[in-house]
């Protein structure tokens, strides 16, 4: 079956046909490193991690995800903290990489930093100036929007809407209000680089165009990011990249994930409802956060509630419980083909809700089967399928015995189990029952058997 993706440019679901099946290219806008990443940032990272995993089952993929380490927000954060700008970018680059690793997000093939590509940006701006698509004014260089007739096709905004979106950047040195900055001057206290237009720094939009061209070429297969980037960022990328490369198509498929809300409300700093990934990691395993982020289709809004992590952890307990109770799959799952229904769901525009449903169908069938060979095969298929979603990578026994926030430690659990066994030995069944209840209330399930008492965490 062909992979189909919803292309924002055409507003339709299309079969994915790469320009060169021997080298598929994907560029995703990464973070501006001035603060800890929030769960909305994580949704985009997880979605495109799944897409990368799926593409790699078919094609050699070069996946680039940038780091924006020169930006006015970074400058403001450094000034507020009274530290050098490099201190801010180093701190939050390390923080986001740690958080993404905890969520099972694999590193991209290329992770370019904007500050390492200033020369590429200057070269692209010079090409735009030579072609008449840009102009220098008052120490700035701006893109001349009227020089590109296709401007607005991605966002499907009319001229009035485009102008309204540009009003915050109205300046006397602009020919038109919608013209956007490619280069701007820097005062002595701000980061800057020498250029033909004086000491300054790049505008935000030119950074991604220059980095994608350097690492992936003039035309890329897939460009990804959140819906909030469609305008103006991605619209501006198309304009400047197309014009700098003599009309060459910039991107063949535009893929955007939907917004994430918190308790039915848009997440925003002004409302004080920003949910940081590291705060969530203090409450639940990264894998549970990842599953919760995949629970809705990537193009649809996702509502984050207090129950999201609890429900995700319960679902993972069910899947890991199947793997724990069935042996023999550990040595064969890598050679197993993922479930056909599961694959069909992912190939249908990354339909992760349907893919997750297929995982639970596999789990149910494996648990119900009375044929040991079939049980082993289904468990192997479950594990192989989970890998494509970045799930079920832990050893089941480790999953069930890993300490969870606000729960009894492993040492406490073992101590209580010993105390319960001693109470039963002296026939103090009331004390044994009290200990069992204490364990149950702490989310610990125990199972008595001929080889002793087994326990696991059930949330």
Tab-separated table of C-alpha atoms in Angstrom:
chain	number	residue	atom	x	y	z
A	1	UNK	CA	0.000	0.000	0.000
A	2	UNK	CA	1.178	3.542	-0.744
A	3	UNK	CA	1.842	6.002	2.053
A	4	UNK	CA	-0.668	8.843	1.840
A	5	UNK	CA	-0.128	12.239	3.461
A	6	UNK	CA	-2.339	15.275	3.757
A	7	UNK	CA	-0.634	18.083	1.835
A	8	UNK	CA	-1.463	21.460	3.343
A	9	UNK	CA	-0.617	23.174	0.048
A	10	UNK	CA	-3.322	21.314	-1.896
A	11	UNK	CA	-5.640	20.704	1.087
A	12	UNK	CA	-5.924	17.060	0.060
A	13	UNK	CA	-4.579	13.646	0.947
A	14	UNK	CA	-2.068	12.516	-1.671
A	15	UNK	CA	0.020	9.397	-2.345
A	16	UNK	CA	3.589	10.072	-1.274
A	17	UNK	CA	5.858	9.724	-4.307
A	18	UNK	CA	9.380	10.968	-3.567
A	19	UNK	CA	11.380	12.789	-6.213
A	20	UNK	CA	14.210	10.301	-5.669
A	21	UNK	CA	13.267	7.023	-3.929
A	22	UNK	CA	16.963	6.553	-3.215
A	23	UNK	CA	17.091	9.677	-1.033
A	24	UNK	CA	13.951	10.994	0.618
A	25	UNK	CA	14.360	14.342	2.366
A	26	UNK	CA	12.361	15.795	5.264
A	27	UNK	CA	12.874	19.091	7.082
A	28	UNK	CA	11.012	19.907	10.304
A	29	UNK	CA	11.190	23.215	12.139
A	30	UNK	CA	12.799	22.638	15.519
A	31	UNK	CA	12.831	24.730	18.675
A	32	UNK	CA	13.976	28.223	19.434
A	33	UNK	CA	16.111	27.473	22.491
A	34	UNK	CA	15.195	30.135	25.038
A	35	UNK	CA	13.032	28.113	27.460
A	36	UNK	CA	12.116	24.564	28.454
A	37	UNK	CA	9.972	22.795	25.838
A	38	UNK	CA	6.266	22.404	26.475
A	39	UNK	CA	3.906	19.591	25.570
A	40	UNK	CA	2.801	21.387	22.395
A	41	UNK	CA	6.400	21.338	21.164
A	42	UNK	CA	6.542	17.662	22.101
A	43	UNK	CA	3.522	16.813	19.976
A	44	UNK	CA	5.257	18.001	16.822
A	45	UNK	CA	8.486	16.188	17.730
A	46	UNK	CA	6.668	12.893	18.393
A	47	UNK	CA	4.465	13.098	15.280
A	48	UNK	CA	7.381	13.639	12.923
A	49	UNK	CA	9.428	11.005	14.725
A	50	UNK	CA	6.686	8.496	13.866
A	51	UNK	CA	6.612	9.721	10.258
A	52	UNK	CA	10.386	9.324	10.027
A	53	UNK	CA	10.173	5.778	11.423
A	54	UNK	CA	7.482	4.904	8.863
A	55	UNK	CA	9.385	6.408	5.933
A	56	UNK	CA	12.524	4.488	6.904
A	57	UNK	CA	10.660	1.197	6.424
A	58	UNK	CA	10.522	2.044	2.712
A	59	UNK	CA	13.179	4.567	1.815
A	60	UNK	CA	16.626	5.871	2.740
A	61	UNK	CA	15.661	9.052	4.607
A	62	UNK	CA	17.645	12.180	5.416
A	63	UNK	CA	15.772	13.937	8.193
A	64	UNK	CA	16.830	17.447	9.257
A	65	UNK	CA	15.412	19.257	12.293
A	66	UNK	CA	17.001	22.606	13.076
A	67	UNK	CA	17.874	24.477	16.251
A	68	UNK	CA	17.158	28.212	16.207
A	69	UNK	CA	19.883	29.690	18.420
A	70	UNK	CA	19.726	33.326	17.285
A	71	UNK	CA	16.439	35.096	17.965
A	72	UNK	CA	15.084	38.119	19.798
A	73	UNK	CA	13.401	35.862	22.386
A	74	UNK	CA	16.798	34.376	23.192
A	75	UNK	CA	18.254	37.871	23.507
A	76	UNK	CA	15.462	38.856	25.906
A	77	UNK	CA	15.886	35.701	28.019
A	78	UNK	CA	19.636	36.305	28.324
A	79	UNK	CA	19.118	39.944	29.315
A	80	UNK	CA	16.514	38.958	31.917
A	81	UNK	CA	18.832	36.346	33.420
A	82	UNK	CA	21.903	38.569	33.208
A	83	UNK	CA	23.937	35.904	31.411
A	84	UNK	CA	25.579	35.611	27.990
A	85	UNK	CA	23.332	34.535	25.138
A	86	UNK	CA	25.415	31.383	24.646
A	87	UNK	CA	24.605	30.326	28.209
A	88	UNK	CA	20.891	30.438	27.434
A	89	UNK	CA	21.145	28.530	24.152
A	90	UNK	CA	23.465	25.850	25.580
A	91	UNK	CA	21.238	25.295	28.621
A	92	UNK	CA	17.983	24.940	26.726
A	93	UNK	CA	19.443	22.973	23.821
A	94	UNK	CA	20.624	20.367	26.333
A	95	UNK	CA	17.254	20.487	28.131
A	96	UNK	CA	15.183	19.866	25.023
A	97	UNK	CA	17.450	17.058	23.835
A	98	UNK	CA	17.077	15.381	27.229
A	99	UNK	CA	13.305	15.741	27.136
A	100	UNK	CA	13.011	14.422	23.570
A	101	UNK	CA	15.177	11.427	24.467
A	102	UNK	CA	12.903	10.668	27.434
A	103	UNK	CA	9.934	10.702	25.032
A	104	UNK	CA	11.635	8.208	22.725
A	105	UNK	CA	12.163	10.786	19.962
A	106	UNK	CA	15.113	9.600	17.889
A	107	UNK	CA	17.762	12.153	16.871
A	108	UNK	CA	17.415	13.459	13.304
A	109	UNK	CA	20.100	12.702	10.756
A	110	UNK	CA	21.037	16.390	10.687
A	111	UNK	CA	20.456	18.929	13.468
A	112	UNK	CA	21.778	22.226	12.090
A	113	UNK	CA	22.165	25.301	14.268
A	114	UNK	CA	21.306	28.666	12.779
A	115	UNK	CA	24.530	30.281	14.019
A	116	UNK	CA	26.574	27.735	12.063
A	117	UNK	CA	24.924	28.817	8.791
A	118	UNK	CA	25.196	32.605	8.763
A	119	UNK	CA	27.342	32.451	5.615
A	120	UNK	CA	24.651	30.416	3.824
A	121	UNK	CA	22.035	32.974	4.824
A	122	UNK	CA	24.103	35.898	3.570
A	123	UNK	CA	24.665	34.101	0.256
A	124	UNK	CA	20.938	33.461	-0.168
A	125	UNK	CA	20.097	37.084	0.641
A	126	UNK	CA	22.649	38.270	-1.926
A	127	UNK	CA	21.020	36.024	-4.549
A	128	UNK	CA	17.612	37.524	-3.752
A	129	UNK	CA	19.002	41.050	-4.061
A	130	UNK	CA	20.588	40.307	-7.431
A	131	UNK	CA	17.299	38.935	-8.761
A	132	UNK	CA	15.275	41.917	-7.558
A	133	UNK	CA	13.328	39.935	-4.971
A	134	UNK	CA	14.875	41.858	-2.060
A	135	UNK	CA	16.011	45.383	-1.250
A	136	UNK	CA	18.261	47.038	1.316
A	137	UNK	CA	16.921	49.904	3.414
A	138	UNK	CA	18.093	51.580	6.608
A	139	UNK	CA	20.504	48.767	7.522
A	140	UNK	CA	17.854	46.116	6.827
A	141	UNK	CA	17.340	43.782	3.906
A	142	UNK	CA	13.719	42.888	3.141
A	143	UNK	CA	11.973	40.456	0.821
A	144	UNK	CA	9.829	42.167	-1.790
A	145	UNK	CA	6.605	40.148	-1.491
A	146	UNK	CA	4.998	41.586	-4.641
A	147	UNK	CA	7.868	40.085	-6.678
A	148	UNK	CA	6.559	36.569	-5.979
A	149	UNK	CA	3.055	36.014	-7.454
A	150	UNK	CA	2.552	32.742	-5.588
A	151	UNK	CA	2.710	34.373	-2.150
A	152	UNK	CA	-0.241	33.279	-0.003
A	153	UNK	CA	-0.931	29.928	-1.708
A	154	UNK	CA	0.045	27.831	1.322
A	155	UNK	CA	-1.947	29.788	3.911
A	156	UNK	CA	-4.695	30.650	1.401
A	157	UNK	CA	-4.916	34.162	2.722
A	158	UNK	CA	-6.131	36.998	0.559
A	159	UNK	CA	-4.173	40.225	0.184
A	160	UNK	CA	-6.159	41.920	2.962
A	161	UNK	CA	-5.498	39.064	5.390
A	162	UNK	CA	-1.809	39.027	4.465
A	163	UNK	CA	-1.536	42.728	5.147
A	164	UNK	CA	-3.372	42.350	8.470
A	165	UNK	CA	-0.925	39.663	9.501
A	166	UNK	CA	1.993	41.939	8.655
A	167	UNK	CA	0.835	45.065	10.480
A	168	UNK	CA	2.870	44.296	13.575
A	169	UNK	CA	5.968	44.719	11.392
A	170	UNK	CA	5.024	47.997	9.710
A	171	UNK	CA	8.147	50.184	9.463
A	172	UNK	CA	9.087	53.320	7.505
A	173	UNK	CA	11.876	51.542	5.615
A	174	UNK	CA	9.465	49.014	4.035
A	175	UNK	CA	8.181	49.410	0.487
A	176	UNK	CA	5.055	47.452	1.422
A	177	UNK	CA	3.714	46.468	4.885
A	178	UNK	CA	3.884	42.756	3.994
A	179	UNK	CA	7.578	42.760	3.100
A	180	UNK	CA	9.503	40.720	5.647
A	181	UNK	CA	12.978	41.006	7.130
A	182	UNK	CA	15.862	38.940	5.789
A	183	UNK	CA	18.607	40.798	7.685
A	184	UNK	CA	18.508	43.415	10.439
A	185	UNK	CA	21.138	45.539	12.203
A	186	UNK	CA	22.462	44.638	15.645
A	187	UNK	CA	23.346	47.048	18.422
A	188	UNK	CA	26.651	46.400	20.264
A	189	UNK	CA	24.896	44.486	23.051
A	190	UNK	CA	23.232	42.025	20.630
A	191	UNK	CA	24.753	39.149	18.660
A	192	UNK	CA	25.817	40.150	15.183
A	193	UNK	CA	27.890	39.158	12.175
A	194	UNK	CA	29.646	41.205	9.538
A	195	UNK	CA	27.744	41.408	6.263
A	196	UNK	CA	27.597	43.583	3.131
A	197	UNK	CA	24.836	45.555	4.911
A	198	UNK	CA	26.729	46.115	8.135
A	199	UNK	CA	26.918	44.211	11.394
A	200	UNK	CA	23.647	42.447	11.987
A	201	UNK	CA	21.744	39.183	12.309
A	202	UNK	CA	19.342	37.176	10.153
A	203	UNK	CA	15.572	37.299	10.196
A	204	UNK	CA	13.855	34.144	11.416
A	205	UNK	CA	12.488	32.911	8.093
A	206	UNK	CA	15.745	32.955	6.110
A	207	UNK	CA	17.356	30.618	8.640
A	208	UNK	CA	15.294	27.554	7.717
A	209	UNK	CA	15.538	28.219	3.976
A	210	UNK	CA	19.325	28.390	4.153
A	211	UNK	CA	19.711	25.353	6.392
A	212	UNK	CA	17.362	23.127	4.382
A	213	UNK	CA	19.137	24.092	1.132
A	214	UNK	CA	22.558	23.378	2.626
A	215	UNK	CA	21.696	19.920	3.927
A	216	UNK	CA	18.820	18.696	1.728
A	217	UNK	CA	19.066	20.616	-1.554
A	218	UNK	CA	16.941	23.209	-3.323
A	219	UNK	CA	13.846	20.967	-3.416
A	220	UNK	CA	12.808	18.820	-0.465
A	221	UNK	CA	10.186	16.092	-0.296
A	222	UNK	CA	8.497	16.900	3.027
A	223	UNK	CA	8.460	20.001	5.214
A	224	UNK	CA	6.814	19.645	8.605
A	225	UNK	CA	5.822	21.711	11.595
A	226	UNK	CA	2.884	22.915	13.636
A	227	UNK	CA	-0.172	24.666	12.199
A	228	UNK	CA	0.996	27.890	13.796
A	229	UNK	CA	3.947	27.996	11.395
A	230	UNK	CA	1.911	27.985	8.168
A	231	UNK	CA	1.781	31.785	8.195
A	232	UNK	CA	4.004	33.647	8.130
A	233	UNK	CA	6.983	31.316	8.598
A	234	UNK	CA	6.345	28.623	6.011
A	235	UNK	CA	4.714	31.037	3.576
A	236	UNK	CA	7.861	33.154	3.723
A	237	UNK	CA	10.141	30.141	3.380
A	238	UNK	CA	8.418	29.197	0.131
A	239	UNK	CA	8.757	32.702	-1.286
A	240	UNK	CA	12.421	33.254	-0.503
A	241	UNK	CA	13.560	29.704	-1.331
A	242	UNK	CA	11.720	29.597	-4.656
A	243	UNK	CA	13.037	33.003	-5.694
A	244	UNK	CA	16.608	32.310	-4.547
A	245	UNK	CA	16.696	29.076	-6.560
A	246	UNK	CA	15.436	30.502	-9.885
A	247	UNK	CA	11.868	29.246	-9.500
A	248	UNK	CA	12.704	25.692	-8.430
A	249	UNK	CA	9.967	24.041	-6.345
A	250	UNK	CA	10.885	24.349	-2.678
A	251	UNK	CA	8.803	21.557	-1.116
A	252	UNK	CA	6.612	18.806	-2.547
A	253	UNK	CA	4.540	17.913	0.545
A	254	UNK	CA	3.663	20.225	3.426
A	255	UNK	CA	2.645	18.368	6.609
A	256	UNK	CA	1.356	20.206	9.686
A	257	UNK	CA	0.197	18.935	13.074
A	258	UNK	CA	-2.775	20.422	14.922
A	259	UNK	CA	-2.776	22.544	18.043
A	260	UNK	CA	-2.649	21.207	21.578
A	261	UNK	CA	-5.083	22.645	24.122
A	262	UNK	CA	-5.082	22.278	27.894
A	263	UNK	CA	-8.481	21.487	29.412
A	264	UNK	CA	-10.243	22.806	26.273
A	265	UNK	CA	-8.292	26.088	26.415
A	266	UNK	CA	-5.507	27.278	24.157
A	267	UNK	CA	-2.161	26.883	25.885
A	268	UNK	CA	-0.519	30.277	26.333
A	269	UNK	CA	1.892	32.050	28.619
A	270	UNK	CA	-0.643	34.810	29.307
A	271	UNK	CA	-3.143	32.264	30.669
A	272	UNK	CA	-0.500	30.564	32.790
A	273	UNK	CA	-1.403	27.108	31.491
A	274	UNK	CA	1.868	26.150	29.821
A	275	UNK	CA	2.593	22.462	30.527
A	276	UNK	CA	6.317	21.727	30.438
A	277	UNK	CA	7.559	18.325	29.328
A	278	UNK	CA	9.927	18.025	32.265
A	279	UNK	CA	7.064	18.588	34.701
A	280	UNK	CA	5.139	15.776	33.012
A	281	UNK	CA	8.204	13.531	33.212
A	282	UNK	CA	8.104	13.995	36.987
A	283	UNK	CA	4.585	12.557	36.938
A	284	UNK	CA	4.802	9.700	34.440
A	285	UNK	CA	7.182	7.730	32.212
A	286	UNK	CA	8.082	9.372	28.917
A	287	UNK	CA	6.447	6.496	27.068
A	288	UNK	CA	3.090	7.304	28.649
A	289	UNK	CA	3.416	10.941	27.563
A	290	UNK	CA	4.268	9.760	24.061
A	291	UNK	CA	1.217	7.496	23.840
A	292	UNK	CA	-1.022	10.302	25.086
A	293	UNK	CA	0.330	12.569	22.341
A	294	UNK	CA	-0.486	9.925	19.722
A	295	UNK	CA	-4.024	9.295	20.973
A	296	UNK	CA	-5.562	11.805	18.543
A	297	UNK	CA	-4.947	12.107	14.806
A	298	UNK	CA	-2.009	14.436	14.282
A	299	UNK	CA	-4.014	16.929	12.182
A	300	UNK	CA	-6.760	17.264	14.795
A	301	UNK	CA	-6.597	19.387	17.959
A	302	UNK	CA	-5.462	17.429	21.010
A	303	UNK	CA	-6.955	18.306	24.383
A	304	UNK	CA	-4.566	17.664	27.262
A	305	UNK	CA	-6.277	16.884	30.570
A	306	UNK	CA	-5.232	15.563	33.960
A	307	UNK	CA	-6.548	12.142	32.981
A	308	UNK	CA	-4.425	11.871	29.835
A	309	UNK	CA	-1.372	10.371	31.520
A	310	UNK	CA	-3.342	8.058	33.781
A	311	UNK	CA	-5.230	6.629	30.805
A	312	UNK	CA	-2.050	6.298	28.733
A	313	UNK	CA	-0.270	4.439	31.509
A	314	UNK	CA	-3.191	2.035	31.919
A	315	UNK	CA	-3.117	1.311	28.192
A	316	UNK	CA	0.602	0.598	28.313
A	317	UNK	CA	0.081	-1.659	31.328
A	318	UNK	CA	-2.306	-3.752	29.214
A	319	UNK	CA	0.140	-4.044	26.321
A	320	UNK	CA	3.152	-4.721	28.507
A	321	UNK	CA	1.082	-7.228	30.482
A	322	UNK	CA	0.618	-9.264	27.296
A	323	UNK	CA	4.351	-9.226	26.587
A	324	UNK	CA	5.145	-10.155	30.167
A	325	UNK	CA	2.796	-13.120	30.245
A	326	UNK	CA	3.887	-14.621	26.900
A	327	UNK	CA	7.397	-15.942	26.437
A	328	UNK	CA	9.488	-16.644	23.379
A	329	UNK	CA	8.963	-13.398	21.484
A	330	UNK	CA	12.128	-11.692	22.724
A	331	UNK	CA	14.453	-13.412	20.252
A	332	UNK	CA	12.223	-13.177	17.203
A	333	UNK	CA	10.364	-9.863	17.186
A	334	UNK	CA	12.971	-8.017	15.094
A	335	UNK	CA	12.403	-10.463	12.248
A	336	UNK	CA	8.622	-10.233	12.582
A	337	UNK	CA	6.543	-8.187	10.136
A	338	UNK	CA	4.407	-5.512	11.822
A	339	UNK	CA	0.669	-6.138	11.747
A	340	UNK	CA	-0.929	-5.417	8.350
A	341	UNK	CA	-3.905	-3.525	9.820
A	342	UNK	CA	-1.526	-1.476	11.954
A	343	UNK	CA	0.666	-0.591	8.954
A	344	UNK	CA	-2.371	0.304	6.846
A	345	UNK	CA	-3.468	2.752	9.545
A	346	UNK	CA	-0.088	4.501	9.629
A	347	UNK	CA	0.130	4.609	5.846
A	348	UNK	CA	-3.263	6.329	5.809
A	349	UNK	CA	-1.946	9.784	6.764
A	350	UNK	CA	-0.468	8.599	10.078
A	351	UNK	CA	-3.756	7.508	11.605
A	352	UNK	CA	-2.316	6.756	15.030
A	353	UNK	CA	-5.697	6.228	16.793
A	354	UNK	CA	-6.433	3.359	14.369
A	355	UNK	CA	-2.877	2.080	14.719
A	356	UNK	CA	-3.196	2.014	18.512
A	357	UNK	CA	-6.509	0.166	18.187
A	358	UNK	CA	-4.705	-2.445	16.080
A	359	UNK	CA	-2.133	-2.891	18.864
A	360	UNK	CA	-4.890	-3.618	21.370
A	361	UNK	CA	-6.511	-6.070	18.964
A	362	UNK	CA	-3.182	-7.895	18.735
A	363	UNK	CA	-2.890	-7.906	22.518
A	364	UNK	CA	-6.413	-9.300	22.906
A	365	UNK	CA	-5.873	-12.011	20.300
A	366	UNK	CA	-2.583	-13.043	21.875
A	367	UNK	CA	-4.164	-13.305	25.326
A	368	UNK	CA	-7.111	-15.340	24.044
A	369	UNK	CA	-5.157	-17.769	21.907
A	370	UNK	CA	-4.657	-21.243	23.324
A	371	UNK	CA	-1.957	-22.126	20.784
A	372	UNK	CA	1.495	-21.399	22.220
A	373	UNK	CA	3.110	-20.857	18.802
A	374	UNK	CA	0.381	-18.449	17.776
A	375	UNK	CA	0.631	-16.590	21.083
A	376	UNK	CA	4.363	-16.188	20.595
A	377	UNK	CA	3.930	-14.933	17.029
A	378	UNK	CA	1.235	-12.439	18.007
A	379	UNK	CA	3.371	-11.141	20.870
A	380	UNK	CA	6.305	-10.739	18.467
A	381	UNK	CA	4.058	-8.876	16.050
A	382	UNK	CA	2.825	-6.657	18.863
A	383	UNK	CA	6.383	-5.730	19.826
A	384	UNK	CA	7.437	-5.137	16.189
A	385	UNK	CA	4.398	-2.958	15.566
A	386	UNK	CA	4.939	-0.955	18.746
A	387	UNK	CA	8.460	-0.144	17.594
A	388	UNK	CA	7.110	1.945	14.706
A	389	UNK	CA	5.232	4.122	17.200
A	390	UNK	CA	8.215	4.290	19.528
A	391	UNK	CA	6.342	2.196	22.118
A	392	UNK	CA	6.933	-1.054	24.037
A	393	UNK	CA	10.704	-0.658	24.030
A	394	UNK	CA	11.193	-1.495	27.715
A	395	UNK	CA	11.454	-4.973	29.172
A	396	UNK	CA	8.003	-5.800	30.588
A	397	UNK	CA	9.313	-6.668	34.050
A	398	UNK	CA	11.204	-3.375	34.146
A	399	UNK	CA	8.080	-1.483	33.078
A	400	UNK	CA	6.023	-2.966	35.898
A	401	UNK	CA	8.658	-2.556	38.591
A	402	UNK	CA	9.958	0.913	37.739
A	403	UNK	CA	9.205	3.317	40.542
A	404	UNK	CA	6.573	5.908	39.740
A	405	UNK	CA	6.079	9.343	41.291
A	406	UNK	CA	4.248	9.378	44.622
A	407	UNK	CA	4.339	5.596	44.840
A	408	UNK	CA	6.064	3.154	47.124
A	409	UNK	CA	9.722	2.585	46.308
A	410	UNK	CA	10.800	-0.859	45.150
A	411	UNK	CA	12.472	-1.375	48.539
A	412	UNK	CA	9.254	-0.493	50.359
A	413	UNK	CA	7.277	-2.926	48.198
A	414	UNK	CA	9.712	-5.760	48.870
A	415	UNK	CA	9.656	-4.979	52.618
A	416	UNK	CA	5.845	-5.071	52.730
A	417	UNK	CA	5.737	-8.336	50.803
A	418	UNK	CA	8.123	-9.886	53.341
A	419	UNK	CA	5.991	-8.544	56.215
A	420	UNK	CA	2.862	-9.967	54.576
A	421	UNK	CA	4.504	-13.363	54.115
A	422	UNK	CA	5.565	-13.382	57.788
A	423	UNK	CA	2.028	-12.404	58.860
A	424	UNK	CA	0.562	-15.286	56.867
A	425	UNK	CA	3.130	-17.673	58.325
A	426	UNK	CA	1.992	-16.827	61.845
A	427	UNK	CA	-1.627	-16.979	60.591
A	428	UNK	CA	-2.286	-13.291	61.225
A	429	UNK	CA	-4.481	-13.012	58.161
A	430	UNK	CA	-5.947	-9.659	59.204
A	431	UNK	CA	-2.459	-8.108	59.118
A	432	UNK	CA	-1.728	-9.806	55.773
A	433	UNK	CA	-4.939	-8.392	54.308
A	434	UNK	CA	-4.109	-4.893	55.569
A	435	UNK	CA	-0.731	-5.060	53.815
A	436	UNK	CA	-2.333	-6.284	50.594
A	437	UNK	CA	-4.797	-3.362	50.754
A	438	UNK	CA	-1.931	-0.926	51.377
A	439	UNK	CA	-0.132	-2.250	48.309
A	440	UNK	CA	-3.288	-2.112	46.198
A	441	UNK	CA	-3.964	1.489	47.146
A	442	UNK	CA	-0.379	2.330	46.177
A	443	UNK	CA	-0.933	0.860	42.729
A	444	UNK	CA	0.861	-2.438	43.382
A	445	UNK	CA	-0.723	-5.699	42.218
A	446	UNK	CA	0.578	-8.902	43.795
A	447	UNK	CA	0.168	-12.473	42.620
A	448	UNK	CA	0.873	-15.417	44.922
A	449	UNK	CA	2.257	-18.518	43.234
A	450	UNK	CA	4.241	-21.677	43.961
A	451	UNK	CA	7.486	-19.744	43.388
A	452	UNK	CA	6.580	-16.924	45.742
A	453	UNK	CA	4.869	-13.567	45.326
A	454	UNK	CA	5.209	-11.558	42.116
A	455	UNK	CA	4.322	-7.886	41.991
A	456	UNK	CA	3.839	-5.159	39.419
A	457	UNK	CA	2.790	-1.552	39.252
A	458	UNK	CA	-0.613	-0.970	37.704
A	459	UNK	CA	-0.989	2.826	38.070
